[in-house]
Short mmCIF file of C-alpha atoms in Angstrom, two decimals:
data_model
loop_
_atom_site.label_atom_id
_atom_site.label_comp_id
_atom_site.label_asym_id
_atom_site.label_seq_id
_atom_site.Cartn_x
_atom_site.Cartn_y
_atom_site.Cartn_z
CA MET X 1 -0.53 -0.02 67.41
CA PHE X 2 2.44 -1.26 66.61
CA GLU X 3 2.99 1.77 64.27
CA HIS X 4 5.91 3.51 67.13
CA ARG X 5 6.92 0.13 69.19
CA GLN X 6 10.05 -1.21 66.79
CA LEU X 7 12.04 -1.32 70.05
CA PRO X 8 10.82 -3.32 72.26
CA LEU X 9 9.12 -5.77 69.54
CA LEU X 10 12.23 -6.08 67.56
CA ALA X 11 13.81 -6.30 71.36
CA ALA X 12 11.43 -9.20 72.37
CA ALA X 13 12.26 -10.58 69.08
CA GLY X 14 15.49 -10.80 68.85
CA GLY X 15 16.09 -11.74 72.61
CA LEU X 16 14.43 -15.09 71.34
CA ALA X 17 16.27 -15.73 68.45
CA GLY X 18 19.49 -14.92 70.23
CA ALA X 19 17.80 -17.22 72.94
CA VAL X 20 17.78 -20.36 70.05
CA LEU X 21 20.95 -19.59 68.87
CA ARG X 22 22.90 -19.26 72.29
CA ALA X 23 21.51 -22.35 73.19
CA MET X 24 22.71 -23.97 69.97
CA GLN X 25 26.10 -22.45 71.21
CA LEU X 26 26.14 -24.01 74.52
CA ALA X 27 25.07 -26.98 73.86
CA THR X 28 27.35 -28.07 70.90
CA GLY X 29 30.43 -25.62 70.82
CA PHE X 30 31.85 -26.59 74.20
CA GLU X 31 34.25 -29.78 74.81
CA PRO X 32 31.73 -31.88 77.58
CA MET X 33 35.23 -32.64 78.95
CA THR X 34 36.89 -29.77 80.02
CA GLY X 35 33.88 -27.29 78.99
CA LEU X 36 36.37 -25.30 77.08
CA TYR X 37 35.30 -23.35 73.66
CA ILE X 38 35.68 -25.30 70.48
CA GLN X 39 37.20 -22.22 67.98
CA GLY X 40 34.79 -21.29 64.87
CA GLY X 41 32.36 -23.00 65.95
CA LEU X 42 29.33 -22.08 63.90
CA TRP X 43 27.19 -21.00 65.85
CA GLY X 44 28.39 -18.14 68.00
CA ARG X 45 29.72 -16.97 64.39
CA LEU X 46 25.85 -16.86 63.42
CA LEU X 47 25.19 -15.53 67.28
CA ALA X 48 27.91 -12.36 67.01
CA VAL X 49 26.48 -12.12 63.68
CA LEU X 50 22.57 -11.61 64.84
CA LEU X 51 23.58 -9.66 67.94
CA VAL X 52 25.71 -6.98 66.17
CA GLY X 53 23.14 -6.59 63.09
CA LEU X 54 20.51 -5.81 65.50
CA GLY X 55 22.22 -3.64 67.63
CA LEU X 56 22.77 -1.84 64.18
CA LEU X 57 19.13 -1.87 64.06
CA CYS X 58 18.22 -0.33 67.36
CA VAL X 59 20.46 2.66 67.10
CA PHE X 60 18.88 3.26 63.92
CA PHE X 61 14.89 2.58 65.61
CA ALA X 62 16.74 4.80 69.18
CA ARG X 63 17.64 7.65 66.85
CA ARG X 64 14.27 8.83 66.30
CA GLY X 65 13.20 9.32 69.47
CA GLN X 66 12.60 12.89 71.02
CA HIS X 67 9.80 13.92 73.49
CA ASN X 68 8.85 17.30 75.26
CA ALA X 69 7.10 15.05 78.20
CA SER X 70 7.12 15.07 81.70
CA PHE X 71 8.48 12.04 83.18
CA GLU X 72 5.78 10.25 84.55
CA THR X 73 4.25 11.36 81.18
CA LEU X 74 6.57 9.21 79.63
CA PHE X 75 6.94 6.35 81.84
CA GLY X 76 3.16 6.03 83.65
CA SER X 77 0.46 4.28 83.61
CA SER X 78 -2.47 3.47 85.48
CA SER X 79 -3.26 0.17 83.60
CA ASP X 80 -4.07 -2.94 85.27
CA LEU X 81 -1.66 -4.93 83.96
CA TYR X 82 1.26 -2.33 83.96
CA LYS X 83 1.33 -2.48 87.50
CA THR X 84 1.10 -5.64 88.20
CA ILE X 85 3.92 -6.78 85.70
CA LEU X 86 5.94 -3.57 87.59
CA ALA X 87 4.81 -5.09 91.05
CA PHE X 88 5.68 -9.37 90.17
CA SER X 89 8.97 -8.15 88.54
CA GLY X 90 9.94 -6.24 91.21
CA LEU X 91 9.43 -8.76 93.80
CA LEU X 92 10.44 -11.64 92.30
CA LEU X 93 14.05 -9.46 92.22
CA ALA X 94 13.71 -9.01 95.74
CA ALA X 95 13.04 -12.62 96.34
CA GLY X 96 16.06 -13.28 94.38
CA GLY X 97 18.39 -11.37 96.28
CA ALA X 98 17.14 -12.74 99.69
CA ALA X 99 17.92 -16.43 98.24
CA TRP X 100 21.25 -14.98 97.21
CA LEU X 101 22.57 -14.60 100.19
CA PRO X 102 22.43 -17.62 101.78
CA ILE X 103 23.58 -19.04 98.35
CA GLU X 104 26.29 -17.45 98.41
CA LEU X 105 27.65 -17.64 101.46
CA GLU X 106 28.00 -21.08 102.07
CA ALA X 107 29.37 -20.80 98.91
CA VAL X 108 32.29 -19.12 99.30
CA GLN X 109 33.02 -21.22 102.53
CA ALA X 110 34.48 -23.42 99.61
CA PHE X 111 37.03 -20.77 98.26
CA PRO X 112 39.91 -19.79 100.12
CA GLU X 113 40.77 -17.48 102.87
CA ASP X 114 42.64 -14.46 100.61
CA THR X 115 39.86 -14.12 98.18
CA SER X 116 36.56 -14.88 100.61
CA PRO X 117 36.90 -10.60 101.83
CA TRP X 118 36.57 -9.34 98.60
CA ILE X 119 33.57 -12.20 97.79
CA LEU X 120 31.68 -10.96 100.59
CA ALA X 121 32.55 -6.85 99.61
CA LEU X 122 30.63 -7.31 96.78
CA GLU X 123 28.24 -10.01 96.93
CA ILE X 124 26.59 -8.97 100.44
CA PRO X 125 25.91 -5.86 99.05
CA PHE X 126 24.76 -7.07 95.70
CA GLY X 127 21.77 -9.25 97.65
CA LEU X 128 20.91 -6.69 99.31
CA LEU X 129 20.05 -4.21 96.36
CA CYS X 130 18.24 -6.73 94.62
CA VAL X 131 16.15 -6.40 97.33
CA ALA X 132 16.16 -2.68 97.67
CA ALA X 133 16.00 -2.63 94.34
CA GLY X 134 12.87 -4.99 93.17
CA LEU X 135 10.98 -3.14 96.55
CA CYS X 136 11.54 0.04 94.88
CA LEU X 137 10.51 -0.97 91.55
CA VAL X 138 7.38 -2.04 92.98
CA GLY X 139 7.10 1.43 94.61
CA LEU X 140 7.52 2.93 91.36
CA GLY X 141 4.60 1.12 89.76
CA ALA X 142 2.69 2.29 92.66
CA THR X 143 4.03 5.80 92.62
CA LEU X 144 3.66 6.28 88.11
CA ALA X 145 0.11 4.57 88.18
CA ARG X 146 -0.52 7.66 90.50
CA GLY X 147 1.19 9.73 88.20
CA ALA X 148 2.65 12.20 89.82
CA VAL X 149 6.33 12.04 91.69
CA THR X 150 7.53 13.41 94.52
CA ALA X 151 10.63 14.55 95.74
CA ARG X 152 10.75 11.58 98.57
CA SER X 153 9.25 9.25 95.75
CA ALA X 154 12.20 10.44 92.96
CA LYS X 155 14.83 8.43 94.74
CA LEU X 156 13.23 5.70 94.67
CA VAL X 157 15.29 5.34 90.53
CA LEU X 158 17.96 4.95 92.57
CA PRO X 159 18.40 1.64 94.11
CA PRO X 160 18.06 -0.13 90.78
CA LEU X 161 21.11 1.69 89.07
CA PHE X 162 23.54 0.90 92.37
CA TRP X 163 21.73 -2.87 91.70
CA ALA X 164 22.39 -2.96 87.72
CA ALA X 165 26.48 -1.32 88.81
CA PHE X 166 26.40 -4.08 91.46
CA GLN X 167 25.81 -7.37 89.02
CA LEU X 168 28.46 -5.93 86.86
CA LEU X 169 31.23 -6.15 89.10
CA VAL X 170 29.91 -9.20 90.47
CA VAL X 171 29.71 -11.13 87.00
CA TYR X 172 32.84 -9.69 85.63
CA ARG X 173 34.88 -10.56 89.88
CA GLN X 174 33.36 -13.94 89.42
CA TYR X 175 34.48 -14.38 85.40
CA CYS X 176 37.52 -12.37 85.31
CA VAL X 177 40.26 -14.60 85.57
CA SER X 178 38.88 -17.01 82.99
CA ALA X 179 40.08 -17.86 79.82
CA ASN X 180 36.66 -19.00 78.31
CA LEU X 181 35.55 -15.70 77.42
CA ALA X 182 32.44 -17.34 75.04
CA LEU X 183 30.81 -18.87 78.38
CA PHE X 184 30.42 -15.37 80.25
CA THR X 185 31.08 -12.74 77.87
CA LEU X 186 27.25 -12.69 76.68
CA GLU X 187 26.29 -11.90 80.42
CA ILE X 188 29.66 -8.86 80.96
CA PHE X 189 27.08 -7.52 77.66
CA ALA X 190 24.20 -7.43 79.04
CA SER X 191 25.24 -6.37 82.30
CA ILE X 192 26.60 -3.52 80.74
CA ALA X 193 23.87 -2.24 78.50
CA CYS X 194 21.58 -2.56 81.78
CA VAL X 195 23.85 -0.67 83.96
CA MET X 196 22.99 2.04 80.73
CA ALA X 197 19.47 1.90 80.80
CA PHE X 198 18.85 2.18 84.43
CA TYR X 199 21.32 5.43 84.46
CA HIS X 200 19.65 7.00 81.32
CA PHE X 201 16.08 5.81 83.50
CA ALA X 202 17.08 7.93 86.31
CA ARG X 203 18.24 10.39 84.24
CA MET X 204 15.51 11.58 82.97
CA LEU X 205 14.14 12.08 86.45
CA TYR X 206 17.29 14.09 87.57
CA GLY X 207 19.25 15.55 85.00
CA ARG X 208 18.94 16.47 81.27
CA PRO X 209 16.29 13.93 79.35
CA ALA X 210 18.19 11.92 76.99
CA PRO X 211 14.99 9.43 75.80
CA ARG X 212 17.20 8.08 72.98
CA GLN X 213 19.77 6.80 74.86
CA PHE X 214 17.06 4.73 77.27
CA THR X 215 15.39 3.31 74.49
CA PHE X 216 18.48 1.98 72.68
CA TRP X 217 20.44 0.76 75.94
CA ALA X 218 16.86 -0.92 77.45
CA ALA X 219 16.39 -2.77 74.18
CA LEU X 220 20.04 -3.79 74.10
CA GLY X 221 20.16 -4.85 77.58
CA VAL X 222 16.27 -7.03 77.22
CA MET X 223 17.52 -8.47 73.95
CA LEU X 224 21.13 -9.71 75.23
CA SER X 225 19.61 -11.22 78.84
CA LEU X 226 17.00 -13.07 76.96
CA SER X 227 19.61 -14.20 74.83
CA ASP X 228 21.76 -15.40 77.68
CA VAL X 229 19.64 -16.85 79.63
CA LEU X 230 17.22 -18.46 78.00
CA GLY X 231 19.78 -19.63 75.88
CA TYR X 232 21.11 -21.19 78.39
CA CYS X 233 17.36 -22.64 79.51
CA PHE X 234 16.85 -23.96 75.76
CA SER X 235 20.30 -25.08 75.60
CA LEU X 236 19.47 -27.55 79.13
CA ALA X 237 16.81 -28.93 76.42
CA LEU X 238 18.98 -29.92 74.07
CA GLY X 239 20.80 -32.10 75.92
CA ASN X 240 23.52 -29.59 76.88
CA VAL X 241 26.16 -30.88 79.32
CA ALA X 242 29.26 -28.88 79.13
CA VAL X 243 28.22 -25.89 80.32
CA ARG X 244 26.59 -25.91 83.85
CA TRP X 245 25.95 -22.48 85.79
CA THR X 246 25.88 -22.82 89.26
CA LEU X 247 22.77 -21.91 91.70
CA GLY X 248 23.99 -18.48 92.41
CA ALA X 249 24.46 -18.19 89.03
CA LEU X 250 20.64 -19.04 88.15
CA VAL X 251 19.53 -16.84 91.04
CA ARG X 252 21.44 -14.38 89.38
CA GLY X 253 20.51 -14.77 85.94
CA GLY X 254 16.88 -14.23 87.19
CA CYS X 255 17.36 -11.23 88.93
CA LEU X 256 18.68 -10.15 85.50
CA MET X 257 15.50 -11.18 83.76
CA MET X 258 13.35 -9.55 86.53
CA GLY X 259 15.46 -6.09 85.77
CA CYS X 260 14.70 -6.64 81.78
CA VAL X 261 10.94 -7.21 82.65
CA PHE X 262 10.59 -4.29 84.28
CA LEU X 263 12.53 -1.76 81.34
CA LEU X 264 10.60 -3.65 78.55
CA THR X 265 7.22 -2.50 79.84
CA GLU X 266 8.90 1.36 80.36
CA LEU X 267 10.61 0.59 76.38
CA TRP X 268 6.29 -0.45 75.39
CA LEU X 269 5.54 2.33 77.05
CA VAL X 270 8.05 5.29 76.04
CA THR X 271 7.98 4.37 72.58
CA GLY X 272 4.64 4.82 71.80
CA ARG X 273 4.75 8.44 73.93
CA VAL X 274 7.66 9.23 72.30
CA PHE X 275 8.01 8.43 68.80
CA PRO X 276 5.31 9.87 67.36
CA ALA X 277 6.21 13.17 68.01
CA VAL X 278 9.14 12.44 64.85
CA ALA X 279 6.20 12.74 62.39
CA GLY X 280 4.71 15.91 63.91
CA SER X 281 5.48 19.30 63.54
CA THR X 282 9.10 20.70 64.85
CA ALA X 283 7.53 23.14 66.21
CA ALA X 284 8.12 21.65 70.06
CA HIS X 285 11.92 20.69 68.93
CA GLY X 286 12.98 23.75 67.14
CA ALA X 287 13.94 24.02 63.76
CA ASP X 288 17.05 21.50 63.78
CA GLY X 289 15.16 18.91 65.62
CA ALA X 290 16.66 19.08 68.95
CA GLU X 291 14.93 17.94 72.13
CA GLU X 292 13.06 20.84 74.57
CA PRO X 293 12.02 18.46 76.85
CA GLU X 294 10.18 20.16 79.90
CA SER X 295 11.13 19.68 83.71
CA GLY X 296 8.00 18.40 85.15
CA GLY X 297 10.29 16.01 87.74
CA ALA X 298 9.77 16.61 91.03
CA ALA X 299 13.71 15.87 91.51
CA GLU X 300 14.47 19.13 89.95
CA GLU X 301 11.65 20.93 92.26
CA ALA X 302 13.38 19.27 95.18
#
């Protein structure tokens, strides 16, 4: 069962290991009075080494993926567990977007007037996209469970991509003037990985399929998100007093986690269907192992 699922297992285990190191970094690597990072901290260095090493392993495992199946065959399942996970992750993402809007609209009143338009231009669309993306994930789960993607339902892959892009923009806009790089770097990289994962997920339907890229970015996004969000939660249990997220940051982190639950679920499915092809005959892929996917997607028919 687990023979070809090294990537999702690596992403989950690596994310938990990264969360422990991140928790130690947050609990001990910042000055309690100022919240500034203490240079030369052991836990921060160990975290960086771990994530770089796991990232290289993700490259190694992802490069072996091949496929010659349709989008529905790769990402769909009629399992009740599959439908439940996707439905709950989508609904919680939508709920996070609904909670984000009043929280940030109240918080923006404390900012100077010259910065408010920029904040509103990003944060209101972000909240609305959270709701739209969450509902689309629910719809995608139902569509893929039926095993038939139409030209209309193919559009459901786009709002999650736009949400992930706005997630990155909001994170960057909130931290771009901060000199405390160790505090937010992990969230920036996690957001970048999620953008790339949802881009390649949509690409599997709308453009030339690239399962290797999807599996790599999805695994990396899951690992980095778990390290950051769970790491903060673990740090509170360790007595962290120097680093405290705002309520908006907690909601944003929860939304990122729900997106990664969807990615991890699809990663689990696709690795079980893509990677076994490597051990088989090369006739379906060409003598040099190049990918020759079937189009099979409803988007191309449109």
